[in-house]
Coordinates of C-alpha atoms and ligand atoms in Angstrom, one line a residue:
X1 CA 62.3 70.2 32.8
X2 CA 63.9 73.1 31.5
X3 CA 66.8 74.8 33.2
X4 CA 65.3 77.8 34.7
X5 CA 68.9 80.1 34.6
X6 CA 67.7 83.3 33.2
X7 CA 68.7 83.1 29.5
X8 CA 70.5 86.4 29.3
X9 CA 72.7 85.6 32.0
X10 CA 73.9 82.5 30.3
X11 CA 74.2 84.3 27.0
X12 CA 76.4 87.0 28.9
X13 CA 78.3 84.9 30.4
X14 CA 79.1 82.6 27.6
X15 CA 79.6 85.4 24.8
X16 CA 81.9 87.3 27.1
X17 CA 84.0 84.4 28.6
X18 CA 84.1 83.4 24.1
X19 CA 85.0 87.1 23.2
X20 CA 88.1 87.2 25.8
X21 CA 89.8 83.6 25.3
X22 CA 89.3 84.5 21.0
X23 CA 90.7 87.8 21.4
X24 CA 93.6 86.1 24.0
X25 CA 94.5 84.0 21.3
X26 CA 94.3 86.1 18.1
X27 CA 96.8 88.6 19.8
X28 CA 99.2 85.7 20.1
X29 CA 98.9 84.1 16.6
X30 CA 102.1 85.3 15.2
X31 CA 104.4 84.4 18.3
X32 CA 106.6 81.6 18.6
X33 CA 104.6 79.1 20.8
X34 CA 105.9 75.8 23.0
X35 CA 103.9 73.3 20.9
X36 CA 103.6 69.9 22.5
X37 CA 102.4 66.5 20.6
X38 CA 99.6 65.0 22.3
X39 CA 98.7 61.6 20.1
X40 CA 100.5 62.5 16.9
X41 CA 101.8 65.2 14.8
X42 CA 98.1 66.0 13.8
X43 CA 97.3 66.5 17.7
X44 CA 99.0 69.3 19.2
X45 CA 98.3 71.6 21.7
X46 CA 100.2 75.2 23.3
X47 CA 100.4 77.0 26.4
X48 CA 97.7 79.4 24.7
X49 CA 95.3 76.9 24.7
X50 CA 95.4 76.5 28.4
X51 CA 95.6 79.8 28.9
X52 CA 92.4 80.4 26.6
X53 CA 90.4 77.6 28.8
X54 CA 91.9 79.1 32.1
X55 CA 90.1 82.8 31.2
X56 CA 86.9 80.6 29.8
X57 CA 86.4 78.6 33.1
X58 CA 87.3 82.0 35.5
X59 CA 84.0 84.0 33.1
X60 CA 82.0 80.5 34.2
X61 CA 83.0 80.1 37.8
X62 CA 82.3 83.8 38.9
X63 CA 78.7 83.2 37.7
X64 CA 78.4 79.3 38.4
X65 CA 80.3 78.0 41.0
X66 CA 78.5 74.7 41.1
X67 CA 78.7 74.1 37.6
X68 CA 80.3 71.0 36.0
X69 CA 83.0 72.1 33.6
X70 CA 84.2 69.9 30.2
X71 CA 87.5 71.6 29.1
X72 CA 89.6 69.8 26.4
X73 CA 92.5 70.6 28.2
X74 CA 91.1 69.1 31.1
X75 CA 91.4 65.8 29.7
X76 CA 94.1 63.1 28.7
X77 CA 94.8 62.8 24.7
X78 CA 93.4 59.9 22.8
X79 CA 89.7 59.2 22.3
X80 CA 89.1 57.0 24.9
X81 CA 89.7 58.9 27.6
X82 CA 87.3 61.6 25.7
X83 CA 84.9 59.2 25.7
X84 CA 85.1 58.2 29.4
X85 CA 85.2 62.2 30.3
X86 CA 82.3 63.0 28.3
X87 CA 80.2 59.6 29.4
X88 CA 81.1 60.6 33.0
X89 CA 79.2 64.2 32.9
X90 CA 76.6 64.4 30.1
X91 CA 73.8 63.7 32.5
X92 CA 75.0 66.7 34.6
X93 CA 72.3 69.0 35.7
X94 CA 74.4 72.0 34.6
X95 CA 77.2 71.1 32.0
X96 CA 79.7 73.4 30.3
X97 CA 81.4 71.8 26.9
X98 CA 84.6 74.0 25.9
X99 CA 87.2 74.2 23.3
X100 CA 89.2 77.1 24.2
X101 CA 90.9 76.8 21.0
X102 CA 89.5 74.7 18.3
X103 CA 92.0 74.5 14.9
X104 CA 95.0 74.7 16.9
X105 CA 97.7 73.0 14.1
X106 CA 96.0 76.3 11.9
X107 CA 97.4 78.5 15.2
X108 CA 100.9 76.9 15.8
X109 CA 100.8 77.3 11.4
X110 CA 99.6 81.1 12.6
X111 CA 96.8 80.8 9.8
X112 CA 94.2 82.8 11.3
X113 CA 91.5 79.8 10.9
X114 CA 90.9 79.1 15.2
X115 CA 87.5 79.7 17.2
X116 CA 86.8 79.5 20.8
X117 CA 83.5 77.2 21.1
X118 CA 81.4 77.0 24.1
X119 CA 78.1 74.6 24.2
X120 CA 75.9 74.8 27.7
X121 CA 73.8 71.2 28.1
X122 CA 70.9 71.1 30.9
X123 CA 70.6 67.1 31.8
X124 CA 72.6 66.2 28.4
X125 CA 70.4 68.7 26.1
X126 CA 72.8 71.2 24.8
X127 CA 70.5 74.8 25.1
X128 CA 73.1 77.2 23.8
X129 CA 76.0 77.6 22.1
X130 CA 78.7 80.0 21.0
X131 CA 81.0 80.1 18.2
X132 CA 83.5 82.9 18.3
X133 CA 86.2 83.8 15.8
X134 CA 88.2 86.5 16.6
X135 CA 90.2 86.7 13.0
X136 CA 87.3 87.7 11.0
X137 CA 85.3 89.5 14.3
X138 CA 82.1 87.1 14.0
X139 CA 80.1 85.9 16.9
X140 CA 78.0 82.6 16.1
X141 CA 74.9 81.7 19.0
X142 CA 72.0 79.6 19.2
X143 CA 69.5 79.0 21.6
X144 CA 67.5 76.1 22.2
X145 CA 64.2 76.6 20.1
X146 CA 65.0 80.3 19.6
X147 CA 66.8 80.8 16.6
X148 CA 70.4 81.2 15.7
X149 CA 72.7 84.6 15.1
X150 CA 75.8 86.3 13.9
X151 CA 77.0 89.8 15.3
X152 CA 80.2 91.6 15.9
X153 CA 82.2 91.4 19.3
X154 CA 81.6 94.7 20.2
X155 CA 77.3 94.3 19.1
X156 CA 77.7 91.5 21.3
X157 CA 79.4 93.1 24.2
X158 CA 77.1 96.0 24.3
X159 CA 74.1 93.8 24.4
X160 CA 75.7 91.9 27.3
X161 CA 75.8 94.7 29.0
X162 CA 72.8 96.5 28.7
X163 CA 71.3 93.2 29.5
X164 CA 73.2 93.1 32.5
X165 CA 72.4 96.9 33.3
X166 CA 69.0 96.1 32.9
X167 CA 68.5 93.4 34.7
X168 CA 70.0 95.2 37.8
X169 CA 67.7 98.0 37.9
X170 CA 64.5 96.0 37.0
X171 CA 65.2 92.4 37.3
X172 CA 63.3 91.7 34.6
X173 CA 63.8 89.3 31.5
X174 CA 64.1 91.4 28.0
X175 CA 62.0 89.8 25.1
X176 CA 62.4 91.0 21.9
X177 CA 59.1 90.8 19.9
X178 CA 60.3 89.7 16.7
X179 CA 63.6 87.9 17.7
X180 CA 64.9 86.7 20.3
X181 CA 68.3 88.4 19.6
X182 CA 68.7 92.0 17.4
X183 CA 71.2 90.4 15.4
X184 CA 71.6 89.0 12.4
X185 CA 69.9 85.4 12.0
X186 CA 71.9 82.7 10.3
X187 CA 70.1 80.4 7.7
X188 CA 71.7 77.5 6.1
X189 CA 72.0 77.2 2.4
X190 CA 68.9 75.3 0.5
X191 CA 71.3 73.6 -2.2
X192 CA 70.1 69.7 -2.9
X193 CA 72.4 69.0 -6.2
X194 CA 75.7 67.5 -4.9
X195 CA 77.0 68.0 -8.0
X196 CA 76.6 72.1 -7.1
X197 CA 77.7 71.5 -3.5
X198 CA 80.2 73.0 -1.5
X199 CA 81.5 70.4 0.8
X200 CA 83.9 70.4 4.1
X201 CA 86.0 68.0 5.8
X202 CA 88.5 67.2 7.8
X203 CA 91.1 64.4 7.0
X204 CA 92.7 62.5 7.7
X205 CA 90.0 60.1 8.9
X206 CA 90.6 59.1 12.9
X207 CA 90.1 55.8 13.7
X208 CA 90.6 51.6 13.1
X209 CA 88.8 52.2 9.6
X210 CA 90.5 54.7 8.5
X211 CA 91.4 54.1 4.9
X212 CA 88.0 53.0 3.9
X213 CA 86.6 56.2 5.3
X214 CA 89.5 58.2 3.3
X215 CA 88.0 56.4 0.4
X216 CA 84.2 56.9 0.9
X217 CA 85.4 60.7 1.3
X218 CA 87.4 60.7 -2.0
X219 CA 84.1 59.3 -4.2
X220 CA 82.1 61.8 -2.4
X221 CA 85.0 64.6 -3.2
X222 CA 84.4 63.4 -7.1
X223 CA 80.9 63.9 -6.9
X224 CA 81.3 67.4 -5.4
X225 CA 81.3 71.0 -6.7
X226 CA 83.9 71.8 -4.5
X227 CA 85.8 70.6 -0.9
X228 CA 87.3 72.4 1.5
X229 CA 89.2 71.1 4.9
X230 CA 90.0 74.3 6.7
X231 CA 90.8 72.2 10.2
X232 CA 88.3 73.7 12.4
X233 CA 85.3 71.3 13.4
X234 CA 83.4 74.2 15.0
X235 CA 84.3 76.8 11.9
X236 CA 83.2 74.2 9.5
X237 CA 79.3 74.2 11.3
X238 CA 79.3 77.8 12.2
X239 CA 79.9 78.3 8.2
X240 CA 77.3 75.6 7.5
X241 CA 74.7 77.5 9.8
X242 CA 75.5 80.9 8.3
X243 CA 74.8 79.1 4.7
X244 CA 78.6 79.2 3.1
X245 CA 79.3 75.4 3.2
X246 CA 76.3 72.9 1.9
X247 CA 77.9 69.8 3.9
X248 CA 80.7 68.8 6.4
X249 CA 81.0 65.4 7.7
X250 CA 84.6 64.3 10.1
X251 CA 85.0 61.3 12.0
X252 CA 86.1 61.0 16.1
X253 CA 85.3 64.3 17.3
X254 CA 84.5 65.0 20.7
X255 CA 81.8 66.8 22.1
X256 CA 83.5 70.2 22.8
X257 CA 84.3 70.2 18.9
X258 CA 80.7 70.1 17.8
X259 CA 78.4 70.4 20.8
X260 CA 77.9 74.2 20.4
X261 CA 78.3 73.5 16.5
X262 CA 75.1 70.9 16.0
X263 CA 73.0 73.4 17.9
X264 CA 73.8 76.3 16.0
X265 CA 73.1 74.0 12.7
X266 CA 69.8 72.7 13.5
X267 CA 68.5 76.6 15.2
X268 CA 69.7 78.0 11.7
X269 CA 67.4 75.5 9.9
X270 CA 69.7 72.7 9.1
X271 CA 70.4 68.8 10.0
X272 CA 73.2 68.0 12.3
X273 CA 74.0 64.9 14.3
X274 CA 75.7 61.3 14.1
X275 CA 76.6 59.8 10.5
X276 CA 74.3 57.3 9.9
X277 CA 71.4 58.1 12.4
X278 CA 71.7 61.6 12.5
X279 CA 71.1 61.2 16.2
X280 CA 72.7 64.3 18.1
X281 CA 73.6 65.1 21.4
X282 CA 77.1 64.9 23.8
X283 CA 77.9 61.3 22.1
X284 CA 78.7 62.0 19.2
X285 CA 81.7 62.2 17.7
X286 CA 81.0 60.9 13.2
X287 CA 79.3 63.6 12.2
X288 CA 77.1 64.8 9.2
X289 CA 75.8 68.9 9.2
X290 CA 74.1 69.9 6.1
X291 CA 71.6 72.8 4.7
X292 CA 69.0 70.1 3.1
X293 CA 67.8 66.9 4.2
X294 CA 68.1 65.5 0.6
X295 CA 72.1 66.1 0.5
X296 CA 72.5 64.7 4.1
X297 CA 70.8 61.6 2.6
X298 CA 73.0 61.7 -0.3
X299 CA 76.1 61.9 1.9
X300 CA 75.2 59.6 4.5
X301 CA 74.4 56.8 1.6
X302 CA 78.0 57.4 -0.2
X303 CA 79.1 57.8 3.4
X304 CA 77.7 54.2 4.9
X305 CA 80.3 51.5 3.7
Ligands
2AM401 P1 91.7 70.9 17.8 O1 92.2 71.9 16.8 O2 91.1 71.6 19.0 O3 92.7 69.8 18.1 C1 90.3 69.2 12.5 O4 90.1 68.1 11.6 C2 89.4 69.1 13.7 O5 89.7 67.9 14.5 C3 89.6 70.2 14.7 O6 88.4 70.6 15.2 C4 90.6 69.6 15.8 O7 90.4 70.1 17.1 C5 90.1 68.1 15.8 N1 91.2 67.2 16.1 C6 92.5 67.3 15.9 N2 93.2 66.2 16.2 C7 92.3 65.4 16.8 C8 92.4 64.1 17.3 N3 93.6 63.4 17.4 N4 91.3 63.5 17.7 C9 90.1 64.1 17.6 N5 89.9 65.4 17.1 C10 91.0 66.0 16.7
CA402 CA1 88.9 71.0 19.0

């Protein structure tokens, strides 16, 4: 069964609670931050992400009291414990997954390459999700079966609140005929020649094989047009949605990197999901996004070692 929330109020509530925890952040980019090591140098985190996740889970809890919140900074470093947090609530009947600030080495480095991503999940199916970055003003949402879109923050804030306007005078639900949202929809790239591909990453590779991953990821590199690791999991599928990156595989992610990501892949007309079985959902954490099926194949063979 569906979740019978009224759409626009989850949209509302996630783009606004996105739009205020990316803007929190952005205005602190440049200041000197407390920066504590949570598995290793690579793993950091600062008092702004807490801060970002605090404003994220007050937008939720005004609306949704009762719902289960997933905050990264909820939960103890190391992927084990990830994967016991996420295994503990992705049945939930009402699930919120949140990265209050995902690319935070880029924010302690104060390059302006951080997003805010928020996924919701209705009994483990993830029905919307919202990639903001605040740097270069762009608003990435799906919905479940209804497409995928980029906007402004302020195109995004008005609609929230004409929808919330709307709603109180007529408590009806707006449709739009042709789309769901009046924004611009996202469409992945149709490139099939990995030769011409631009591809993303993130290194290095998490995890007991780690080498032999950095190596599959080097032959793949060679057979490239291009690579870029830019050290955002949700930036690299918001970019693969909007069509500017062909592929982007990591390794040991956890589902409030990608949750909101995958969706707003496969709404944009892409493949997202596991490496290997391209399975998606909160499990996850290898994982292949591409604009074609034939390059997914193509990675996931050079990929599978
Ligand atoms: P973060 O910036 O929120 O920590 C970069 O390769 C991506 O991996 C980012 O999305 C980053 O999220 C995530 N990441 C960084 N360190 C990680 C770790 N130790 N385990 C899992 N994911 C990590
Ligand atoms: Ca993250």
């Amino acid at each position: 069964m569906l979740s019978d929330l009224p759409k626009y109020e989850l949209l509302s509530v996630a783009i606004r609670a996105a739009i205020e925890a990316g803007d929190h952040f952005r205005e602190r980019v440049d200041s000197s931050k407390q920066v504590k090591m949570k598995t290793s140098f690579a793993d950091v985190v600062t008092e702004v992400d807490s801060q970002c996740e605090a404003i994220i889970y007050k937008h939720i809890r005004a609306t949704y009291p009762h719902h289960v919140l997933l905050g990264e900074e909820q939960v103890a470093p190391g992927s084990s414990a990830s994967i016991e947090a996420i295994n503990a609530v992705s049945e939930e009947e009402h699930l919120w997954i949140i990265d209050p600030l995902d690319g935070t080495t880029n924010f302690v480095q104060h390059m302006r390459l951080s997003v805010v991503s928020i996924a919701y999940a209705h009994k483990g199916k993830v029905m919307l999700g919202v990639i903001y970055d605040p740097y270069h003003d762009e608003v990435f949402l799906a919905y479940k079966g209804r497409g995928a879109y980029r906007t402004s923050s302020r195109e995004a804030q008005i609609w929230c609140d004409l929808q919330i306007a709307d709603h109180k005078e007529k408590s009806v639900v707006i449709e739009h005929t042709n789309s769901f949202l009046p924004w611009e929809t996202l469409q992945v790239s149709k490139r099939q020649e990995i030769e011409k591909a631009i591809l993303a990453t993130g290194f290095p590779a998490r995890g007991g094989i780690g080498s032999e991953r950095t190596d599959a990821g080097l032959k793949i590199v060679a057979a490239a047009g291009n690579l870029r690791a830019i050290g955002s999991a949700a930036l690299h599928l918001a970019w693969i949605a909007a069509g500017r990156v062909d592929g982007y595989w990591e390794y040991d992610l956890n589902a409030w990197d990608i949750a909101a990501g995958i969706l707003i892949v496969q709404e944009a007309g892409g493949q997202a999901g596991a490496i290997g079985s391209g399975i998606d959902g909160l499990r996850v954490r290898d994982v292949l996004a591409t604009g074609t099926a034939t390059l997914s194949h193509m990675l996931n063979t050079l990929l599978l070692i």
